[in-house]
Short mmCIF file of C-alpha atoms and ligand atoms in Angstrom, two decimals:
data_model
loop_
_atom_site.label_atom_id
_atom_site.label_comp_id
_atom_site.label_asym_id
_atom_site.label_seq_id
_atom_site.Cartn_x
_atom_site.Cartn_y
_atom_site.Cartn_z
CA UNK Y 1 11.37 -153.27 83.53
CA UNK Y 2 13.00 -150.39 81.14
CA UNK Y 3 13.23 -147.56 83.03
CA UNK Y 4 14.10 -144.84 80.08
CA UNK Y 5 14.01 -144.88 76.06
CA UNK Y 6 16.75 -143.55 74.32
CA UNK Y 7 15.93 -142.00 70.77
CA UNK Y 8 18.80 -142.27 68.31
CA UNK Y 9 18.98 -140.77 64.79
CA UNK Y 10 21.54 -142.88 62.65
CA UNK Y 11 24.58 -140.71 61.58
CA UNK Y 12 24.27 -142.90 58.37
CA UNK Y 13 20.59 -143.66 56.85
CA UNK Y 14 20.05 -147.19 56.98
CA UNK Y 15 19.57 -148.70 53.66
CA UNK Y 16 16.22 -150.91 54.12
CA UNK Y 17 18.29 -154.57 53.40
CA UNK Y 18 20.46 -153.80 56.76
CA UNK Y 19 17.29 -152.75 58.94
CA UNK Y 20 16.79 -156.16 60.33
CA UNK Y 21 20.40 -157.31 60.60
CA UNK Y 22 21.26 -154.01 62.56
CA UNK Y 23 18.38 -154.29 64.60
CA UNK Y 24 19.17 -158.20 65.46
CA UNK Y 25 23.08 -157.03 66.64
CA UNK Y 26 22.38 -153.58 68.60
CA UNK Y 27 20.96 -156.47 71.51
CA UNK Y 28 24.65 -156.89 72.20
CA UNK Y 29 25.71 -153.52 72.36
CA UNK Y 30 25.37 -152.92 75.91
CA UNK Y 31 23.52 -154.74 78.80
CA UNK Y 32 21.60 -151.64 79.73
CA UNK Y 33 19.75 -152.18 76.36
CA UNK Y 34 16.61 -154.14 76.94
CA UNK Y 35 14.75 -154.24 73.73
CA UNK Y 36 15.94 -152.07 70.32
CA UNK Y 37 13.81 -151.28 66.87
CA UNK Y 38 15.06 -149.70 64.17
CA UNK Y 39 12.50 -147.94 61.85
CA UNK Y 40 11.68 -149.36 58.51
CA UNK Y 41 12.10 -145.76 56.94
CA UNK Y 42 16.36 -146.71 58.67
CA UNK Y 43 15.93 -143.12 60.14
CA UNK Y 44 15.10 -143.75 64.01
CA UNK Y 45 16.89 -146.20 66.64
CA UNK Y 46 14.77 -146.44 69.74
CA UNK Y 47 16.32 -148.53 72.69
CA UNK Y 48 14.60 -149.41 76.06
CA UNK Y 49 17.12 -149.45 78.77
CA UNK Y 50 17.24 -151.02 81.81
CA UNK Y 51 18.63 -147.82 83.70
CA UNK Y 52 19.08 -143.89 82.67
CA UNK Y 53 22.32 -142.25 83.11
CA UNK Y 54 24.49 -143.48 80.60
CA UNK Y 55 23.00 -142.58 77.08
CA UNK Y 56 25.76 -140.58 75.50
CA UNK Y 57 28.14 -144.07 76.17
CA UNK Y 58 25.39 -146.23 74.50
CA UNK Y 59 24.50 -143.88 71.72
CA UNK Y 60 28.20 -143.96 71.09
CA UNK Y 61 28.39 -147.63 70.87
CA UNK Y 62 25.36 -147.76 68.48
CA UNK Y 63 26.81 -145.30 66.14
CA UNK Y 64 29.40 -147.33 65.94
CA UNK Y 65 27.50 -150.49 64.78
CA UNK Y 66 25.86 -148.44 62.25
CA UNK Y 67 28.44 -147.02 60.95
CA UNK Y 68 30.73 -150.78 60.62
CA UNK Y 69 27.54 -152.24 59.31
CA UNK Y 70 25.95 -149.68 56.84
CA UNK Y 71 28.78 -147.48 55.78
CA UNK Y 72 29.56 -147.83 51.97
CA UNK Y 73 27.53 -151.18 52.02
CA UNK Y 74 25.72 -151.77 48.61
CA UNK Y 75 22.08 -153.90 48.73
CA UNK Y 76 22.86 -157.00 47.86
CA UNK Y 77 21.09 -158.56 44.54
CA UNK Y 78 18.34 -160.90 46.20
CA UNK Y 79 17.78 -163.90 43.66
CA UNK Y 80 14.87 -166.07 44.24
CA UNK Y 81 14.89 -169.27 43.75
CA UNK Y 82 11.33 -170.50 44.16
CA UNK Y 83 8.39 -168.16 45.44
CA UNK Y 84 5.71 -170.44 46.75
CA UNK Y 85 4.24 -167.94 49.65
CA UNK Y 86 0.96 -167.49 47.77
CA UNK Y 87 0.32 -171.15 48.57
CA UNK Y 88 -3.24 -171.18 50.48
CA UNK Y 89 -2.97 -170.89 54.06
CA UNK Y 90 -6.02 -171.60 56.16
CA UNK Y 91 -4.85 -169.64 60.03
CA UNK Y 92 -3.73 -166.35 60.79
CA UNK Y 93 -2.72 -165.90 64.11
CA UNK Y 94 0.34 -166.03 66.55
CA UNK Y 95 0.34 -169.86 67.09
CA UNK Y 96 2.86 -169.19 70.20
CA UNK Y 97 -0.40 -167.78 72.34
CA UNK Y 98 -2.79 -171.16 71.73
CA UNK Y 99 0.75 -173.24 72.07
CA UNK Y 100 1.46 -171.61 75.60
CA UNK Y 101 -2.36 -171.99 76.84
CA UNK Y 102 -2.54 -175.74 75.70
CA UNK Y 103 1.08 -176.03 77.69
CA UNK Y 104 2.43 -177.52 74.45
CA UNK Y 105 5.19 -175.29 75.06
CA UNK Y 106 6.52 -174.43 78.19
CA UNK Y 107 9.46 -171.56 78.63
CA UNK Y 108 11.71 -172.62 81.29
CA UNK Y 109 14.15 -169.70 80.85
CA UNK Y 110 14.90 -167.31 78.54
CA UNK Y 111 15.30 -168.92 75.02
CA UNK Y 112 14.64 -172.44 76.16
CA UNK Y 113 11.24 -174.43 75.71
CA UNK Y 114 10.01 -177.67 76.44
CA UNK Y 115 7.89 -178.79 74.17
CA UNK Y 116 4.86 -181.36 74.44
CA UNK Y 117 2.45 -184.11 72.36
CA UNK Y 118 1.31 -181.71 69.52
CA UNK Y 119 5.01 -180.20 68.65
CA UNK Y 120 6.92 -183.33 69.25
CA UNK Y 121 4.85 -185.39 66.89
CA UNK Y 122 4.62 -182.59 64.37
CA UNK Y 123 8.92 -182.57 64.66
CA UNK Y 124 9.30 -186.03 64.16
CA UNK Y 125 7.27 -186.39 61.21
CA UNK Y 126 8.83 -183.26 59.55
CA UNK Y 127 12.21 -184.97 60.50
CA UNK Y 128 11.00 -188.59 58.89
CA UNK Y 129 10.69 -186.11 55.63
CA UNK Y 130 13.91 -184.75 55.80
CA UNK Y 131 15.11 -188.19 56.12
CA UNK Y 132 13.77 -188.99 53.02
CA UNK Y 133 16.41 -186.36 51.61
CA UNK Y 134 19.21 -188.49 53.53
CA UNK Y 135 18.03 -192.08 52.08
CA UNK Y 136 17.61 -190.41 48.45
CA UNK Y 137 21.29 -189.11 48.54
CA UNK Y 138 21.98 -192.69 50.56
CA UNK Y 139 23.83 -190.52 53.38
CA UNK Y 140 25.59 -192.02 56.09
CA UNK Y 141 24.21 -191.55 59.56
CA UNK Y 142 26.53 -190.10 61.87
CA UNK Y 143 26.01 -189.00 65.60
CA UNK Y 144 27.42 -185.60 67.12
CA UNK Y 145 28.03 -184.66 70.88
CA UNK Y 146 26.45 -181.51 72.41
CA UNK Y 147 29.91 -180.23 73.12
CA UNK Y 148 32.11 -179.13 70.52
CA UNK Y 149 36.11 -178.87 70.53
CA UNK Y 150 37.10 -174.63 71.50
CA UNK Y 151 40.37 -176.10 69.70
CA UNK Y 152 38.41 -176.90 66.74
CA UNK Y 153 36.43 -173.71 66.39
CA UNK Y 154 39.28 -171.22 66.78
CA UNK Y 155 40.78 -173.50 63.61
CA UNK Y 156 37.50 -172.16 62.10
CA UNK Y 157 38.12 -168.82 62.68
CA UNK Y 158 34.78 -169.28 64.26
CA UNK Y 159 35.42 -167.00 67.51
CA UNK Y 160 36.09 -164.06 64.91
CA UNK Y 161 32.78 -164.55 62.92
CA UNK Y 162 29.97 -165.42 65.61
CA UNK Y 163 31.22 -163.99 69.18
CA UNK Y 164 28.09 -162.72 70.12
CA UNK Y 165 26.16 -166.33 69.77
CA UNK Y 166 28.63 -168.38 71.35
CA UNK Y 167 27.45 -170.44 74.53
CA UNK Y 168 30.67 -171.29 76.94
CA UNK Y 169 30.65 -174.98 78.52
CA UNK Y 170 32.80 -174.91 81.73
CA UNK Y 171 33.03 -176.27 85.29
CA UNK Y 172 34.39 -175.46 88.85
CA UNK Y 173 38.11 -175.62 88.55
CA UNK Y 174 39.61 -178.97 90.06
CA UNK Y 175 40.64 -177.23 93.77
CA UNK Y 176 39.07 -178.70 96.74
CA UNK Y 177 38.14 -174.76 98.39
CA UNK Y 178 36.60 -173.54 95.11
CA UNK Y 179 33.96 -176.73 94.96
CA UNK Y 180 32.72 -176.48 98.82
CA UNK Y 181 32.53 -173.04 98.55
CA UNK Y 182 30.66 -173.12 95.99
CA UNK Y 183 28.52 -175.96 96.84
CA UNK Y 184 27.74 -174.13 100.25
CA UNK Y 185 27.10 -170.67 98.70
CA UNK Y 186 25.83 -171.15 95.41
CA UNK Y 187 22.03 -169.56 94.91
CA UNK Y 188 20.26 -167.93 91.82
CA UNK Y 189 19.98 -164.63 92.73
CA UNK Y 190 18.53 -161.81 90.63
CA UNK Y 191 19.31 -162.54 86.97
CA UNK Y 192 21.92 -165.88 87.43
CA UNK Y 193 24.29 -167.56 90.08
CA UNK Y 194 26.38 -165.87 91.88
CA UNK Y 195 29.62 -168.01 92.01
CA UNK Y 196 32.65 -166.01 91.29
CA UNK Y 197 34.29 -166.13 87.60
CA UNK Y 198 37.10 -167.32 89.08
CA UNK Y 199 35.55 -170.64 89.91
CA UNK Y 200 35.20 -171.64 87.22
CA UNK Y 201 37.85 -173.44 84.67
CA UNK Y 202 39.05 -172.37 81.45
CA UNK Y 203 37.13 -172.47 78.35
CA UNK Y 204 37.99 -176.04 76.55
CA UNK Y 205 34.37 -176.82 74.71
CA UNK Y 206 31.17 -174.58 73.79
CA UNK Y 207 27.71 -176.12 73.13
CA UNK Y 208 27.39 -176.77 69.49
CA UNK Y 209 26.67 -173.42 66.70
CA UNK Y 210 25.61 -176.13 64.19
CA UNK Y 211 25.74 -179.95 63.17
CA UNK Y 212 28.08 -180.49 60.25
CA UNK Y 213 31.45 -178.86 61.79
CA UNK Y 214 31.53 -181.98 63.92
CA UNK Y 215 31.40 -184.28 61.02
CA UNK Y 216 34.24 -181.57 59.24
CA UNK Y 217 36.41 -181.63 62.10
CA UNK Y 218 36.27 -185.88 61.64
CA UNK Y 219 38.12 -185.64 58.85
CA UNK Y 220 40.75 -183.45 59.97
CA UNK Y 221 44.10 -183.38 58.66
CA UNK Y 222 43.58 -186.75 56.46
CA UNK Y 223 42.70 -186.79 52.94
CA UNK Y 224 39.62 -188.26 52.62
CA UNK Y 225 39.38 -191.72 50.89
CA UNK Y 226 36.76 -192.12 48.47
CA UNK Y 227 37.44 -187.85 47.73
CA UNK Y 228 33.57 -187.97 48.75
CA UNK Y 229 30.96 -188.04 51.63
CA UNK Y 230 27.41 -187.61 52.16
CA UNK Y 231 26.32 -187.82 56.03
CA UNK Y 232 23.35 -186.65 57.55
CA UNK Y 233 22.60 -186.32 61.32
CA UNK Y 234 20.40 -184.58 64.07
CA UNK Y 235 21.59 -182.19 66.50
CA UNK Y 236 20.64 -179.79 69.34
CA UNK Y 237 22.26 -176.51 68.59
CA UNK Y 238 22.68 -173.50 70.34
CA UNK Y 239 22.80 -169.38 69.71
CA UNK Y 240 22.65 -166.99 72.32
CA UNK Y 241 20.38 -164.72 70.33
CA UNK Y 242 20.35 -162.06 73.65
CA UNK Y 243 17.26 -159.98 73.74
CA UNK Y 244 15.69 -160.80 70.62
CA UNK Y 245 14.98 -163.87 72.24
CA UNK Y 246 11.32 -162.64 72.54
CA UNK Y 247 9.57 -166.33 70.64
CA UNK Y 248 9.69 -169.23 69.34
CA UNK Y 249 11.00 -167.97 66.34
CA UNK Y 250 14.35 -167.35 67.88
CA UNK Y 251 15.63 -169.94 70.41
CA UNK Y 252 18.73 -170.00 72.40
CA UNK Y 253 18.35 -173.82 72.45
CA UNK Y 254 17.14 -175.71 69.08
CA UNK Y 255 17.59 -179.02 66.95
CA UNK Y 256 18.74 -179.02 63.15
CA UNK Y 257 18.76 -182.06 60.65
CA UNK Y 258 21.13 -181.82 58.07
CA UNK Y 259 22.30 -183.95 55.08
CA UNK Y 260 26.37 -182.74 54.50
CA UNK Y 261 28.29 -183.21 51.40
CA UNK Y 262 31.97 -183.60 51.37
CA UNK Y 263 34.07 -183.96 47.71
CA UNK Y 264 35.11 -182.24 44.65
CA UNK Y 265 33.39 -178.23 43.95
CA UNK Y 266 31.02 -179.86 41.36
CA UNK Y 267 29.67 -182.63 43.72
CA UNK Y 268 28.82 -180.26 46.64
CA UNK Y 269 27.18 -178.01 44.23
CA UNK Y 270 25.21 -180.54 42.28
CA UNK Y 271 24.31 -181.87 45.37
CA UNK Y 272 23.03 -178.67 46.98
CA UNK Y 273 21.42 -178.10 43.75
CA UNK Y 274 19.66 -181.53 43.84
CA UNK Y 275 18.34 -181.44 47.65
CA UNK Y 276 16.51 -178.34 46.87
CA UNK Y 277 14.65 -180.33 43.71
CA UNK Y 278 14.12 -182.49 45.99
CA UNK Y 279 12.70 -180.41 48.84
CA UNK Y 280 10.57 -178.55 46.56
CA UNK Y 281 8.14 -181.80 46.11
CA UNK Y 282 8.08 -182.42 49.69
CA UNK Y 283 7.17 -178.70 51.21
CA UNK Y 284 4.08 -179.05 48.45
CA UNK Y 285 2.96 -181.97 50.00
CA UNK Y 286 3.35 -180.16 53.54
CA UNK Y 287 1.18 -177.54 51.92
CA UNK Y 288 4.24 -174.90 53.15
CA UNK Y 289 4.09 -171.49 51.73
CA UNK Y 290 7.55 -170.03 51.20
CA UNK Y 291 10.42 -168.83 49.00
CA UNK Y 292 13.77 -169.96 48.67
CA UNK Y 293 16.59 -166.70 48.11
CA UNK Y 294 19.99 -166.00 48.71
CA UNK Y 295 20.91 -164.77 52.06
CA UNK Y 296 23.92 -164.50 54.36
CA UNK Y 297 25.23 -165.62 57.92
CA UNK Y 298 24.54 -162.85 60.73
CA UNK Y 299 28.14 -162.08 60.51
CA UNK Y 300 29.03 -159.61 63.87
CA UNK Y 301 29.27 -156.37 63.55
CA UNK Y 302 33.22 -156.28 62.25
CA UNK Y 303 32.84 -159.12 59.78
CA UNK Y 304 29.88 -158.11 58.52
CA UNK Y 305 30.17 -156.19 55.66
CA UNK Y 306 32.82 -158.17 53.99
CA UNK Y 307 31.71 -161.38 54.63
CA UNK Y 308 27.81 -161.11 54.22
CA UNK Y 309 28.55 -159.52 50.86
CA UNK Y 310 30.48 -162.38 49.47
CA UNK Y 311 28.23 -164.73 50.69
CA UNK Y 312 25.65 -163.33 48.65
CA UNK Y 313 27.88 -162.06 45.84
CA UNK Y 314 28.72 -166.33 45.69
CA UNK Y 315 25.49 -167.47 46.59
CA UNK Y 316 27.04 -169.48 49.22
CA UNK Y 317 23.50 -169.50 51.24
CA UNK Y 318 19.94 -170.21 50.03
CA UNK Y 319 17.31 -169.64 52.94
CA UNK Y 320 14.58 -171.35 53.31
CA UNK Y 321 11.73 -168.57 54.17
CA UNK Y 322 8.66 -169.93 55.22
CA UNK Y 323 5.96 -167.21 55.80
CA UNK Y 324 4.20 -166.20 59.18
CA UNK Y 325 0.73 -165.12 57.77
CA UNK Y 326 0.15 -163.33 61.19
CA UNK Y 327 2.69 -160.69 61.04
CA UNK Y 328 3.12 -160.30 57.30
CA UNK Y 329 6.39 -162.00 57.57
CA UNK Y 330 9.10 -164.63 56.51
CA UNK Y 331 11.01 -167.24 58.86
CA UNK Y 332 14.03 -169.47 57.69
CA UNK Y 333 13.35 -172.81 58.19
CA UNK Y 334 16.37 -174.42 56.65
CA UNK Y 335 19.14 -173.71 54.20
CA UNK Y 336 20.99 -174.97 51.50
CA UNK Y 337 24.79 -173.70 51.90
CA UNK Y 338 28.01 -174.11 50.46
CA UNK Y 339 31.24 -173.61 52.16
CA UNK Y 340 33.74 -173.38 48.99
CA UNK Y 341 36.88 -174.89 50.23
CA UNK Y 342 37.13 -173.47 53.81
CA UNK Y 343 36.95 -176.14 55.66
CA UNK Y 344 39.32 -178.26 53.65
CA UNK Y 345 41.81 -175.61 53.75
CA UNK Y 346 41.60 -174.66 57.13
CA UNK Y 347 41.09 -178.56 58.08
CA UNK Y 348 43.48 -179.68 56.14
CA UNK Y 349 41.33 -182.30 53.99
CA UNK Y 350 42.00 -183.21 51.08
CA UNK Y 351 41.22 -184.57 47.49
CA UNK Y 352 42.39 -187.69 46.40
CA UNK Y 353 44.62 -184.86 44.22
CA UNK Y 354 45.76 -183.33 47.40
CA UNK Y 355 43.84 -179.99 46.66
CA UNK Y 356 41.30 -179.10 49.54
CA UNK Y 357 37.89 -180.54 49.93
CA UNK Y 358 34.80 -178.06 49.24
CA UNK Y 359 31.73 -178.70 51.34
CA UNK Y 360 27.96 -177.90 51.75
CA UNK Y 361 24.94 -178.85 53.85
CA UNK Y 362 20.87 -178.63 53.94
CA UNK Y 363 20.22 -177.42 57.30
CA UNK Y 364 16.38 -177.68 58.89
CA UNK Y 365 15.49 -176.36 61.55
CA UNK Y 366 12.66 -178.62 63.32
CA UNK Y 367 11.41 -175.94 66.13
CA UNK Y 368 10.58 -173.29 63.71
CA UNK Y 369 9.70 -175.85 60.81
CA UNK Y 370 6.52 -177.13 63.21
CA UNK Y 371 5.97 -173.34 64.23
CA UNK Y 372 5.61 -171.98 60.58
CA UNK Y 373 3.10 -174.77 60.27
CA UNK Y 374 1.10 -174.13 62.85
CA UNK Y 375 1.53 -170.45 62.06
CA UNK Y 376 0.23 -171.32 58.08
CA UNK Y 377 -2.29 -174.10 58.98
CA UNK Y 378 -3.51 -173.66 62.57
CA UNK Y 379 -4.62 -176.36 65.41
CA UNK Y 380 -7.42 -178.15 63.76
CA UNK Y 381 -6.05 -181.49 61.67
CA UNK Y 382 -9.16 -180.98 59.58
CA UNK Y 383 -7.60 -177.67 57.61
CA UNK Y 384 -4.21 -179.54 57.37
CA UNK Y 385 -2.84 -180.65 54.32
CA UNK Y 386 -3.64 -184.27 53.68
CA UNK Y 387 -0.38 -185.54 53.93
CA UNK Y 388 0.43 -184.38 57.18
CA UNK Y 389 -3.29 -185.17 58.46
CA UNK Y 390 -2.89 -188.63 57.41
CA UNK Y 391 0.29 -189.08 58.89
CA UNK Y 392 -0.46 -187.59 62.27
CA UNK Y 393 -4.15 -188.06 63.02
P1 AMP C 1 21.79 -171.75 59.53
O1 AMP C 1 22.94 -172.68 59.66
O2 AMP C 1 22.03 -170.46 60.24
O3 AMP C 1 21.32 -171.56 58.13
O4 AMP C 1 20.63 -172.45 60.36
C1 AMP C 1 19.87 -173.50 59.82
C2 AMP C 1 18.47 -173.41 60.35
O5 AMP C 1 18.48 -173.55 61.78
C3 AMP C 1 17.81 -172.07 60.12
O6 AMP C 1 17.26 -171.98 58.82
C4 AMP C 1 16.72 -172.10 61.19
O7 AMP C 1 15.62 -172.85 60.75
C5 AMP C 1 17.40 -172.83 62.32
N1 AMP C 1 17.87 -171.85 63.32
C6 AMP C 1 18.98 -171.09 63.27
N2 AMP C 1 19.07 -170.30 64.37
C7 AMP C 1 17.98 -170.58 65.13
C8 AMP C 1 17.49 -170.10 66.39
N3 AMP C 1 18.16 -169.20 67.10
N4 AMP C 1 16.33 -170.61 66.85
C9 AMP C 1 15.65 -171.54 66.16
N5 AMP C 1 16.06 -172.04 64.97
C10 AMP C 1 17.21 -171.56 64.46
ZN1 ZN C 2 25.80 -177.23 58.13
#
């Protein structure tokens, strides 16, 4: 329970384009903060915390944020690709509330559901639509393990861009002591286990950010063949997304489909370019109201400005935004990206020419594709558009 708020006037105003990225980072500026809002005026910081006593510290710390974040940071030009979110929507609740009564979804910790009949068939037949993407481009199936190389990811630079989302894999180190210690005295006590850090080994794999690295880090240091892929696969993902962890729009555990093209600048783009086309037919048969725009990565707090900028300056990143009728708002529910050349270079794969390969995905996400549904077209099959009516009921 929060025991004190903390009131924080920005030293810088922030500009209304940076009001939800702030707000999404200042969960991992201390672990006294237990929930954080930034006004829409950009004005006002207010922070629950867990204990009083060290507010100067924390008001410190946010400044800081702000000021990495905000300071000399120009709005980025939002270009919209498609606007579809005056499509007809026929519910406008929470559907989270109905889900949790019905125990279609279950929370078994922080950030992690289970989910039952209702959401799993509604995931699966979104999926068997975004498969339809994969047969159209012919993409090859490939399957991805849960872990993913630390090796790999630091050749990423990936430990410089995400920290805060990262989710370690480890075990008890190989030592006789450490395991029957541990194995007598482990218990979950107050908010985890309390084994030692010391137990446990070094850091050799994290649970997977996203899908397509895996199939990137396949072609590592080889040029590739045919100078062109397209792949597709389904993975379970994971973000640690701290505190704002509060729904199902933001889980610490999810799945993603995408469809990944490897090859020459022009066939990633005309690709990318092509699997929105061919999106666009399917999300009006799903009766989805949304907009496609350019958006960036939620960069942390030192990469930020520099990085999110030129994604958007590029348009490296389309998002998907489906809207939430019940709060007035938009969710992404997939993307269309493109990479440039940065994993070729930092891969070292290669054109047939021997310059590096550019790359690009469609990423869906299937939790929060189901929940915008239900969120736009409520419980009862008979309101549904038909095609998903038909195919479900
Ligand atoms: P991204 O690679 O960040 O564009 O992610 C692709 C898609 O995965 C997003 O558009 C979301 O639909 C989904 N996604 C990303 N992060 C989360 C999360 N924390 N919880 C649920 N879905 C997510
Ligand atoms: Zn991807």
């Amino acid at each position: 329970m929060p025991e004190t708020t903390l009131e924080v006037t920005p030293a810088l105003l922030i500009p209304p384009h940076l009001v939800g990225q702030i707000q999404s980072k200042l969960a991992y500026v201390d672990e006294a903060i237990a929930a954080a809002r930034v006004a829409e005026s950009g004005d006002r910081i207010t922070l629950a915390l867990r204990a009083a006593g060290r507010e100067g510290e924390i008001e410190a710390k946010v400044q800081r944020v702000v000021q990495e974040m905000a300071q000399g940071g120009i709005a980025p030009r939002v270009e919209i690709l498609e606007d579809h979110l005056d499509r007809p929507v026929s519910y406008a609740a929470d559907p989270l509330a109905e889900l949790l009564a019905r125990r279609e979804v279950y929370e078994e910790s922080t950030g992690i559901f289970t989910f039952g009949p209702l959401m799993s068939r509604l995931i699966e037949y979104f999926e068997s639509r975004f498969l339809e993407l994969a047969a159209h481009f012919d993409a090859q199936p490939y399957r991805f393990p849960t872990l993913m190389s630390a090796e790999f990811l630091d050749r990423v630079d990936y430990f410089r861009a995400f920290p805060h989302s990262l989710t370690f894999a480890t075990h008890l180190r190989e030592d006789l002591d450490i395991i029957n210690q541990f194995a007598e005295k482990a218990k979950y006590e107050g908010r985890g286990l309390n084994a030692p850090a010391e137990f446990f080994s070094q850091v050799q794999a994290l649970l997977s950010p996203a899908v397509c690295y895996h199939l990137y880090f396949s072609l590592a240091d080889h040029p590739l063949p045919d100078g062109q892929l397209i792949a597709t696969s389904v993975g379970t993902c994971f973000r640690y997304e701290s505190t704002n962890l509060t729904s199902l729009e933001r889980l610490w555990n999810f799945t993603m489909r995408e469809v990944i093209f490897v090859g020459s600048k022009d066939f990633v783009l005309e690709h990318r370019e092509r699997s929105r086309q061919f999106m666009q037919a399917i999300f009006e048969e799903l009766g989805l109201a949304y907009r496609v725009e350019t958006a960036n990565d939620p960069f942390f707090v030192g990469e930020f400005r520099k990085q999110a900028a030129f994604q958007t300056a590029f348009q490296l990143k389309y998002e998907i935004r489906a809207r939430l009728p019940f709060k007035d708002s938009t969710l992404a529910i997939g993307s269309y990206n493109y990479h440039q050349d940065f994993f070729g270079r930092h891969l070292g794969i290669t054109l047939p020419d021997g310059k590096p390969i550019h790359t690009g995905c469609t990423a869906f996400g299937l939790e929060r594709v189901a929940y915008a549904f239900l969120a736009q077209h409520g419980f009862d099959p008979a309101a549904w558009p038909v095609a998903v009516r038909e195919a479900l009921v």
